[in-house]
Tab-separated table of C-alpha atoms and ligand atoms in Angstrom:
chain	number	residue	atom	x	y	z
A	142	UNK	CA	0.000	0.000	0.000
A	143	UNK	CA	1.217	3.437	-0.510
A	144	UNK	CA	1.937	5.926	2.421
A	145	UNK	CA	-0.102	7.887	1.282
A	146	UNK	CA	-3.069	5.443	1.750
A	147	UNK	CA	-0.903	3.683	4.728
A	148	UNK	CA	-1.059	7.590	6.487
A	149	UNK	CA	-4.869	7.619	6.895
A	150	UNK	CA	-5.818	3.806	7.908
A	151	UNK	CA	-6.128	4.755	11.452
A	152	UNK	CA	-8.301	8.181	10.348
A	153	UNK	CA	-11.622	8.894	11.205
A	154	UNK	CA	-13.759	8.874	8.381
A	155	UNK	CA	-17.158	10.444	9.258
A	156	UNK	CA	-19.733	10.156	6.394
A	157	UNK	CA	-23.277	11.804	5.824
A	158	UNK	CA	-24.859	8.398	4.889
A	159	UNK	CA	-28.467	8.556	3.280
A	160	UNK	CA	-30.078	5.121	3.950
A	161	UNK	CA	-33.724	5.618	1.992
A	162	UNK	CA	-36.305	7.975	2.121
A	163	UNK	CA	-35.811	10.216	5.060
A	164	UNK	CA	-33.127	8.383	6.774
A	165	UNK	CA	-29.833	10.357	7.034
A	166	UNK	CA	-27.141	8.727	9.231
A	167	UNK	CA	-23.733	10.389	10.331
A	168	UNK	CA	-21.242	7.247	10.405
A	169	UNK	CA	-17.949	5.760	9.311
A	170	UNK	CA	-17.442	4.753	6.118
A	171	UNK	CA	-14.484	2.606	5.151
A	172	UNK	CA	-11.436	4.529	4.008
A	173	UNK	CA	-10.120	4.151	0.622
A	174	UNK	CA	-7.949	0.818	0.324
A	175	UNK	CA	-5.868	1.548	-3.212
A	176	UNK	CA	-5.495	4.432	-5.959
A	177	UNK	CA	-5.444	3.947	-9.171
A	178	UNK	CA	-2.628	5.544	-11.340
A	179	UNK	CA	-4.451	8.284	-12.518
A	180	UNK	CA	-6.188	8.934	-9.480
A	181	UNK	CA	-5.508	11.393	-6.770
A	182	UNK	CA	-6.340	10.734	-2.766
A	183	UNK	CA	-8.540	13.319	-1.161
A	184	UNK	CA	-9.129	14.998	2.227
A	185	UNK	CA	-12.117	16.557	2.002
A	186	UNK	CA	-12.719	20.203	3.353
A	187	UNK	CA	-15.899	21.750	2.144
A	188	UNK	CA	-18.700	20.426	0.324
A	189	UNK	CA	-22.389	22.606	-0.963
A	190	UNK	CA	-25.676	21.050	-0.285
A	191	UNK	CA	-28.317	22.119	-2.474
A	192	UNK	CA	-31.970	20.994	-3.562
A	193	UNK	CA	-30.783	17.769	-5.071
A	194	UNK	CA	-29.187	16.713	-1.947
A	195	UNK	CA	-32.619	17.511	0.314
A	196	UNK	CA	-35.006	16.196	-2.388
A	197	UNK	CA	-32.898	12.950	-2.162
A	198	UNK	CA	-33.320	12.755	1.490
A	199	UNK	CA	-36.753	13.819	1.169
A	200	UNK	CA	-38.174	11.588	-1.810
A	201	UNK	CA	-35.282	9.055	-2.089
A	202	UNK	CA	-34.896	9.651	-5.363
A	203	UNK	CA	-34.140	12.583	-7.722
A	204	UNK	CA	-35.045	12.260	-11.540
A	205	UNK	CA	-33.745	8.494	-12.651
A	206	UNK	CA	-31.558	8.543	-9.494
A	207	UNK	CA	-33.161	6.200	-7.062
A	208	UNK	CA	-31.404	5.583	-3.081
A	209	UNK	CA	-31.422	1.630	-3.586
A	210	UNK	CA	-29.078	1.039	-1.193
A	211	UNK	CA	-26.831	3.344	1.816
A	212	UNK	CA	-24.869	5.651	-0.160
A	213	UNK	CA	-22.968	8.824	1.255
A	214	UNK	CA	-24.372	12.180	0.002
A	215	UNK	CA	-22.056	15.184	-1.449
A	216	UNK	CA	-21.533	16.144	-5.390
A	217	UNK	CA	-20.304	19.838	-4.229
A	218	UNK	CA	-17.386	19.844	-3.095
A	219	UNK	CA	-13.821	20.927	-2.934
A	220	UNK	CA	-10.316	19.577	-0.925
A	221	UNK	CA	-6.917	18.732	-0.363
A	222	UNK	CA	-4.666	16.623	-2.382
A	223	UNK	CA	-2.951	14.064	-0.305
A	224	UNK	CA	-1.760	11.535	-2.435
A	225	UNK	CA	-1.344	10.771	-6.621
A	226	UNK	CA	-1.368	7.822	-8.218
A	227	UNK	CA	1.963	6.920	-9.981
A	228	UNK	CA	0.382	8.505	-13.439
A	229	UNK	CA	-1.071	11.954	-12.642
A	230	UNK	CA	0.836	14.481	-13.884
A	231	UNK	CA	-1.656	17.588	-13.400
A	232	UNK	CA	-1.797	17.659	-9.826
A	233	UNK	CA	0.756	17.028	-6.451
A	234	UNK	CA	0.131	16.639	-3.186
A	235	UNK	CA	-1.061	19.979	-1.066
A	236	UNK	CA	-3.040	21.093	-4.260
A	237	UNK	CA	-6.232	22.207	-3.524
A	238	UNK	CA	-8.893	21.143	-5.557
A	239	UNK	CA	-12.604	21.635	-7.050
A	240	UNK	CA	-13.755	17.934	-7.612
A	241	UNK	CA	-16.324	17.405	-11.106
A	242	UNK	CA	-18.146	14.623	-9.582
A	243	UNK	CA	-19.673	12.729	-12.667
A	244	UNK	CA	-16.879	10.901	-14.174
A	245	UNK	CA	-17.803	9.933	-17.914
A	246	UNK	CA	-16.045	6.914	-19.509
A	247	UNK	CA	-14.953	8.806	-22.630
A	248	UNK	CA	-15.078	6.139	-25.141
A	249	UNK	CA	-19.254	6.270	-25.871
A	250	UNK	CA	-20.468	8.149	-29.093
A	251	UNK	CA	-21.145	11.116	-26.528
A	252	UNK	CA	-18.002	11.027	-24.328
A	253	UNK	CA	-16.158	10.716	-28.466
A	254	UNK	CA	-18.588	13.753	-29.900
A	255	UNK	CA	-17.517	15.748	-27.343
A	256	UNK	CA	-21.003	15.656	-25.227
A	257	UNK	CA	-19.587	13.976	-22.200
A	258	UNK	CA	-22.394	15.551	-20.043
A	259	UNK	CA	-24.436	12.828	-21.937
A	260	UNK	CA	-22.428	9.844	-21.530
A	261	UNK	CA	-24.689	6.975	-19.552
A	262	UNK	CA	-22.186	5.006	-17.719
A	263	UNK	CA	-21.271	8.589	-15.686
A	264	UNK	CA	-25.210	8.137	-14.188
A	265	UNK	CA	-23.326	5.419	-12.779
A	266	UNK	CA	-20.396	7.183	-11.784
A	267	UNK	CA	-21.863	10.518	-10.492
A	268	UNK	CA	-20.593	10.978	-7.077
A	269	UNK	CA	-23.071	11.816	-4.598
A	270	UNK	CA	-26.001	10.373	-6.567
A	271	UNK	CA	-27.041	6.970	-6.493
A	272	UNK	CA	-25.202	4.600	-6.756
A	273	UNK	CA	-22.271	6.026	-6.186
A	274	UNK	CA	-20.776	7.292	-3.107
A	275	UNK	CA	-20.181	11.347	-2.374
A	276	UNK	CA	-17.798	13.542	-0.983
A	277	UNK	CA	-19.581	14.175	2.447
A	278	UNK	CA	-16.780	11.544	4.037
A	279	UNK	CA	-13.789	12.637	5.220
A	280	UNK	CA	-10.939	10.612	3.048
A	281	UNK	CA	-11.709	9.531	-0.662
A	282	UNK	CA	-9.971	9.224	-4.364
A	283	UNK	CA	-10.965	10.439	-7.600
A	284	UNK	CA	-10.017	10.773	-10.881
A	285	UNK	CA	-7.148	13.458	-11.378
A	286	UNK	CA	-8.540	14.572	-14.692
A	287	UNK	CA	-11.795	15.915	-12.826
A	288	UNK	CA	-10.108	17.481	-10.149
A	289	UNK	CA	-9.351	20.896	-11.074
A	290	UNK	CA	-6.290	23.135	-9.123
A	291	UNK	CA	-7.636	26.288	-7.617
A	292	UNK	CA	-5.912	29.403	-8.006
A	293	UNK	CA	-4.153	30.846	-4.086
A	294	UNK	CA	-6.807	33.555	-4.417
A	295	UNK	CA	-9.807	30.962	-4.464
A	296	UNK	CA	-10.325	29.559	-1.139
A	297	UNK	CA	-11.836	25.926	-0.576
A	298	UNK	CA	-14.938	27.711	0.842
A	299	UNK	CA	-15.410	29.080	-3.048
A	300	UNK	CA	-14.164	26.070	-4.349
A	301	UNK	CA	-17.106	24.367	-3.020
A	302	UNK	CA	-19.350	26.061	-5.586
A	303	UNK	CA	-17.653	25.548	-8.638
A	304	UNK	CA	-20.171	22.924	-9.086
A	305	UNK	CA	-23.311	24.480	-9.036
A	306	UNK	CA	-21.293	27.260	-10.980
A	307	UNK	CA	-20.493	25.009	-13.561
A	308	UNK	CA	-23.944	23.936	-14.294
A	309	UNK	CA	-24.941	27.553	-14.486
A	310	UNK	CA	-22.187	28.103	-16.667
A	311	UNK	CA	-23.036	24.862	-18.964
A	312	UNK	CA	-26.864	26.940	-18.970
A	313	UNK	CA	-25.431	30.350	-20.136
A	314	UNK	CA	-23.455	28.348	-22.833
A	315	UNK	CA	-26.130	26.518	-24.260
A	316	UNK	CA	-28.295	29.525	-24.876
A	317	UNK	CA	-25.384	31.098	-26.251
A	318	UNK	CA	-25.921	34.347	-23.358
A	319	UNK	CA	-24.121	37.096	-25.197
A	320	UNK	CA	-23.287	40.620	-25.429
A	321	UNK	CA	-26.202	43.112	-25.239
A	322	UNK	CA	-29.022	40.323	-24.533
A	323	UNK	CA	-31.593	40.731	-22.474
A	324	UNK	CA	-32.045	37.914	-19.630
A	325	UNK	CA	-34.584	36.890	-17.538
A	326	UNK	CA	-33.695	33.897	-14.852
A	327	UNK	CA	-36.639	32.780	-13.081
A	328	UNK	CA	-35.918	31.478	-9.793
A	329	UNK	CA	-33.207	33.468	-7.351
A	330	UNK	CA	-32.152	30.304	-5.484
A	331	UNK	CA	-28.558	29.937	-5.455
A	332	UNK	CA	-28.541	28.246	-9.245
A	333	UNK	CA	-30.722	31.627	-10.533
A	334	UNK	CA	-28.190	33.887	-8.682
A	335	UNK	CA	-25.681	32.545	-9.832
A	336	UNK	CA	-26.803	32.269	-13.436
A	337	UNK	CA	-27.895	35.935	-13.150
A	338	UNK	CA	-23.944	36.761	-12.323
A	339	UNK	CA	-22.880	34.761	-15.265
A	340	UNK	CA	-25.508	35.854	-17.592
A	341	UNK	CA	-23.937	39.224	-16.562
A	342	UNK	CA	-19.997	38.190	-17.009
A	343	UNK	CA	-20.857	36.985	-20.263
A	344	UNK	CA	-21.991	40.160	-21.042
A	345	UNK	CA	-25.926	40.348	-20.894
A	346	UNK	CA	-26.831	43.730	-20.795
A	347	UNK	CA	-29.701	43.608	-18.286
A	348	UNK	CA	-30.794	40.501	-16.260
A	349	UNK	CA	-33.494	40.582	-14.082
A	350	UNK	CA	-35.466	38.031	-11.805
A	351	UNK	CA	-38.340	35.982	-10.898
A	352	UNK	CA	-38.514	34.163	-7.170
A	353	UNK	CA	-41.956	33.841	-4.324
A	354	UNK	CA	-39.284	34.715	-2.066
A	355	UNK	CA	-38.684	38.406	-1.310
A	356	UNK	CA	-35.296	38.410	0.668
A	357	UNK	CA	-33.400	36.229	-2.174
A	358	UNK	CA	-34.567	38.885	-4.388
A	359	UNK	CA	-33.557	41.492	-2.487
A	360	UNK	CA	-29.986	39.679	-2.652
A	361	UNK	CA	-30.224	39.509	-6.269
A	362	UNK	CA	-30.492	43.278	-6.373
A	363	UNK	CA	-27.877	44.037	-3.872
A	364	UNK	CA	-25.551	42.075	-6.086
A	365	UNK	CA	-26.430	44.350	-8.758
A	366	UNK	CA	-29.697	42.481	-10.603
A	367	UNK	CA	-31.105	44.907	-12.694
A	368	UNK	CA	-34.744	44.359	-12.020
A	369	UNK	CA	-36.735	41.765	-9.957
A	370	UNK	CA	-40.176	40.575	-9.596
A	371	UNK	CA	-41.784	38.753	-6.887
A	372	UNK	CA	-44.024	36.120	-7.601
A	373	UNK	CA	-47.094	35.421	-5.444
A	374	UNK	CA	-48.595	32.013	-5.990
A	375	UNK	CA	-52.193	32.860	-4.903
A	376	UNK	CA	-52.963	35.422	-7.969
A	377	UNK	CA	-49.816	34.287	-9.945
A	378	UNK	CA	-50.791	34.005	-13.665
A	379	UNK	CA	-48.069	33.317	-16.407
A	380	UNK	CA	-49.546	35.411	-18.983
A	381	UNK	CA	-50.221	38.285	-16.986
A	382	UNK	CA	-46.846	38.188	-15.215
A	383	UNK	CA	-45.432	37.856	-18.875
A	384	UNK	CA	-47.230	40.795	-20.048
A	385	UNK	CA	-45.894	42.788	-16.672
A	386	UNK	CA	-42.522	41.947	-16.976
A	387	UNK	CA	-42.384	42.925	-20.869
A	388	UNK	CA	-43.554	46.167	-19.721
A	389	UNK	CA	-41.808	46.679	-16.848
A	390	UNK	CA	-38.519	46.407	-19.220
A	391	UNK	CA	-39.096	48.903	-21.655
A	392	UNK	CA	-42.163	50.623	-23.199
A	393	UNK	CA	-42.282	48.413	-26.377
A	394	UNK	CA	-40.159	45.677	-25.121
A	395	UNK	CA	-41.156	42.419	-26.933
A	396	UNK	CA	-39.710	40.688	-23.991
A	397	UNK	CA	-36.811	39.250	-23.327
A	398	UNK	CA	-34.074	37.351	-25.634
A	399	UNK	CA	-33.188	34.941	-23.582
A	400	UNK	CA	-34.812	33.404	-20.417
A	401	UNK	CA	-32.865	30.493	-17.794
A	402	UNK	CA	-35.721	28.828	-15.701
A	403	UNK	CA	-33.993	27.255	-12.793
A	404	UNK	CA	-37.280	26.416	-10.588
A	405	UNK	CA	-39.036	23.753	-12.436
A	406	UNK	CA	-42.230	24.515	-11.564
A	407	UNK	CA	-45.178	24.232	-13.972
A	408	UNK	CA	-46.611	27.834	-13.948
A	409	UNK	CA	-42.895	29.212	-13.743
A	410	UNK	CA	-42.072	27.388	-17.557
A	411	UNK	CA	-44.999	28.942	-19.034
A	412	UNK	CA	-44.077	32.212	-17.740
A	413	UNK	CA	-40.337	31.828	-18.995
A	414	UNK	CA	-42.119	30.834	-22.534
A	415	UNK	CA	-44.489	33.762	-22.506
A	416	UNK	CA	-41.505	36.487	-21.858
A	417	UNK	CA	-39.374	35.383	-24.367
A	418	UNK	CA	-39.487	36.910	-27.827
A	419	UNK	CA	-40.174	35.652	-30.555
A	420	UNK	CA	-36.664	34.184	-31.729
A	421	UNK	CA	-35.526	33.690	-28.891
A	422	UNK	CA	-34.541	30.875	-26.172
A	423	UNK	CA	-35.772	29.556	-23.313
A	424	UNK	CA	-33.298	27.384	-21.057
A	425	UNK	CA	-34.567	24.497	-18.896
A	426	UNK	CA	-32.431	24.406	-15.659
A	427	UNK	CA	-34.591	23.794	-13.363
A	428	UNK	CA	-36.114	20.078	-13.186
A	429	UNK	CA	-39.629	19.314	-11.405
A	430	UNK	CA	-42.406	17.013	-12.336
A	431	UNK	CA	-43.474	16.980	-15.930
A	432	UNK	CA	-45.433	19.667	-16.583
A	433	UNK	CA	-48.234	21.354	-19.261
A	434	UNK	CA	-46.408	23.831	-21.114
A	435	UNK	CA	-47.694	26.610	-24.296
A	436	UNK	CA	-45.838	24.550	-26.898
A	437	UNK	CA	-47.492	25.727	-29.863
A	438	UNK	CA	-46.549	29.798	-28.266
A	439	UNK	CA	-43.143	28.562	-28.363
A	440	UNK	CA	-43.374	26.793	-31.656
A	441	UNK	CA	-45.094	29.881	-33.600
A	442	UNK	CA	-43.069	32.103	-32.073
A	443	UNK	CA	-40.066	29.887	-32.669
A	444	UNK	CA	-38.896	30.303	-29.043
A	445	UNK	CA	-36.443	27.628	-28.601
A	446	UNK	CA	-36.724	25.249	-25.587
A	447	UNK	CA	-32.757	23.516	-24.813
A	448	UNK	CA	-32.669	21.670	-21.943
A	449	UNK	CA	-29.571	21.362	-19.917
A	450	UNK	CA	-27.644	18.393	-18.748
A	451	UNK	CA	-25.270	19.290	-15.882
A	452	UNK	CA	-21.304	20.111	-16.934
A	453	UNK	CA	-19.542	20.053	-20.647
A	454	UNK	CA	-16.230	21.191	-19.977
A	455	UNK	CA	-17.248	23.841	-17.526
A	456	UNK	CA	-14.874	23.647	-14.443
A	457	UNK	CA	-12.289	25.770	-15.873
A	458	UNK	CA	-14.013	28.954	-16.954
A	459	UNK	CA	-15.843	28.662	-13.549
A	460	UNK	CA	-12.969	28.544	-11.901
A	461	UNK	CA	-11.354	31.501	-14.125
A	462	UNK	CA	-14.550	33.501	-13.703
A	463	UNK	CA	-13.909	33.325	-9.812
A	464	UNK	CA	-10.113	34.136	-9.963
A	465	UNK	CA	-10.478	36.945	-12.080
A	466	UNK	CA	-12.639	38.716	-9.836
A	467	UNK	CA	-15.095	38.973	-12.350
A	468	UNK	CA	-17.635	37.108	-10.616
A	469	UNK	CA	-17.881	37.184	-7.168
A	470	UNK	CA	-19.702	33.667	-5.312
A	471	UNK	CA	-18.528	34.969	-1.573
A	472	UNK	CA	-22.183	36.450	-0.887
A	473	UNK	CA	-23.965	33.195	-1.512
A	474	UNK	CA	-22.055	31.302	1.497
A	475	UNK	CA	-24.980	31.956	4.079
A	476	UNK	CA	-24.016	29.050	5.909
A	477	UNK	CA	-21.052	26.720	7.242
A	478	UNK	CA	-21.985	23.416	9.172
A	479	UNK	CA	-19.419	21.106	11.051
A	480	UNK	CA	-19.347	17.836	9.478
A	481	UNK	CA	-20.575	16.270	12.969
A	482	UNK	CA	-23.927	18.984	12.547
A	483	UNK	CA	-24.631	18.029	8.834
A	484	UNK	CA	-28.126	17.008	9.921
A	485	UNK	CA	-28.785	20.182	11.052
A	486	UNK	CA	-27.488	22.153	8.041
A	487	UNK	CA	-29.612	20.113	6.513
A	488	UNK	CA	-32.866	20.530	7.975
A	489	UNK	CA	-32.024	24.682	7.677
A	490	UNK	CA	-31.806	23.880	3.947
A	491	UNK	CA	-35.204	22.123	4.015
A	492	UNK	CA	-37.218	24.648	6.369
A	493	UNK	CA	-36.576	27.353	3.514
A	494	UNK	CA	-35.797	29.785	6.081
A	495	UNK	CA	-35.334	33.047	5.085
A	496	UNK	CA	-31.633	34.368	4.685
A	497	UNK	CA	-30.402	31.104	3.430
A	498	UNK	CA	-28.772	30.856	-0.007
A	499	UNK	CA	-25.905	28.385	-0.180
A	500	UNK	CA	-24.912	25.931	3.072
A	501	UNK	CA	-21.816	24.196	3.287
A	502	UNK	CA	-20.361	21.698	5.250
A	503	UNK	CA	-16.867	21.559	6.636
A	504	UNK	CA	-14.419	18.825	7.369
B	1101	ZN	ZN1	-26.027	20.410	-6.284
B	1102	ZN	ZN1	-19.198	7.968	-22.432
């Protein structure tokens, strides 16, 4: 055995375990026994929950993802090198990194097209989803070639959203967000404040928001959002709210080029649909039961619908966005959690009390 692996046998290695539905366990979890050559060894030191994580807990499933058997929960997070494997070249121990948790096997027609986002055996291999085992454990190895080297002016604590940031920017990619455009994110959860800020490094000229909650829009427009609009369920109606916002941004605005719905709700789809001009795009972030949506609007109007399959490629320009300065993810962090209080963090996560955006927990 290497040292490096030798080093940590006698380690703790607390885990957040989800059993099934509603059954979230705080235990030990073997440590890693070998790494492969191009793998790298892993302390972890912060890791994001988000609505995947709860809905898991919650549900016991998540899309196709289905809790089958105990698996440890965690797909957010960042750490320490403390070990390679004899082949990786990219990384050395003391590196910190931001860990891409889906590993793709890059020899399907996807992973070969480039589309490795797409590739089915990394459902199998997405860390933190069922089946596979998540960073929310203290010690564990993955592969070097998705473990990206943060910059000294990123600390782990930002590291830990590169994730979600990565997904955001995979959205702003596929609806090609450019210069000038007009952008309407519906949703101000952490995903739709963070694709507001990217919507915004990429250049959109004005973004503005959608949320039922009033405090994460007032974050939204702290951070500089330049218009927001509450949403209240009772009297909510799409095409009225449509017809509001249009007006709301400009006199004979035809609404907006491009709109990113990150809540996956029914009524919230239509509305993103309604806004959009004709010609232009609607992005499907956010994922939620099925739902009834104005297809024929969108197909007359040829607004285009592109859904959005977690990360292409995205780690780096995250990572760059966050280094540059350019973006700045430090506002989000509402919350840090001990390891040992993960159940708390999250039930705070689940209660959708206000003031929360983004929780992590800590090693
Ligand atoms: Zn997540
Ligand atoms: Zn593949």
């Amino acid at each position: 055995m290497m040292d490096s692996l030798k080093n940590i046998q006698n380690k703790d290695n607390l885990a957040l375990v989800l059993h099934q539905k509603d059954v979230l366990k705080l235990e030990q979890w073997p440590l890693p026994q070998q790494l492969a050559p191009n793998e790298c060894l892993l302390q972890a030191h912060s890791c994001g929950i988000c609505g995947t994580d709860v809905t898991l807990w919650k549900k016991g499933f998540v899309a196709d993802f289905v809790v089958k058997k105990p698996f440890v929960l965690g797909h957010e997070p960042s750490a320490v090198v403390i070990g390679v494997g004899s082949e990786v070249t990219n990384l050395k121990v003391g590196d910190r990194v931001a860990v891409e948790p889906a590993l793709p096997c890059l020899k399907c027609q996807f992973c070969r097209s480039g589309r490795y986002n797409l590739c089915p055996v990394s459902n199998l291999h997405s860390h933190g989803l069922p089946p596979a085992d998540g960073c929310l454990r203290r010690y564990y190895t993955h592969r070097s070639d998705f473990c990206y080297k943060l910059p000294e002016n990123v600390s782990c604590e930002e590291g830990a959203l590169v994730e979600a940031l990565a997904v955001v920017v995979h959205a702003c990619r596929r609806v090609r967000v450019g210069i000038g455009q007009n952008v309407l994110v519906c949703g101000a959860g952490p995903v739709g404040i963070m694709c507001f800020l990217v919507a915004k490094a990429f250049g959109a000229s004005k973004v503005y928001l959608t949320d039922i909650n009033e405090s994460r829009l007032k974050m939204a427009k702290q951070l500089g959002a330049d218009g927001v609009f509450v949403i209240n369920p009772k009297t909510f109606n799409d095409k009225e709210m449509a017809k509001t916002i249009r007006s709301a941004i400009g006199a004979n605005s035809l609404g907006v080029d491009i709109a990113i719905e990150c809540t996956g709700v029914e009524s919230s789809v239509c509305l993103a649909i309604h806004v959009t001009k004709s010609g232009g795009k609607v992005g499907i972030v956010g994922l939620g039961a099925d739902c009834k949506i104005p297809l024929s609007s969108a197909a007359m109007r040829e607004v285009d619908l592109i859904g959005v399959c977690r990360i292409k490629d995205d780690y780096e320009l995250a990572i760059q966005l966050i280094t540059s300065g350019k973006l700045n993810v430090k506002p989000l962090i509402t919350h840090t959690f001990n390891i040992k209080d993960s159940v708390k963090a999250f039930d705070l996560l689940k209660s959708g009390t206000e003031g929360v955006v983004k929780v992590l927990i800590q090693h």
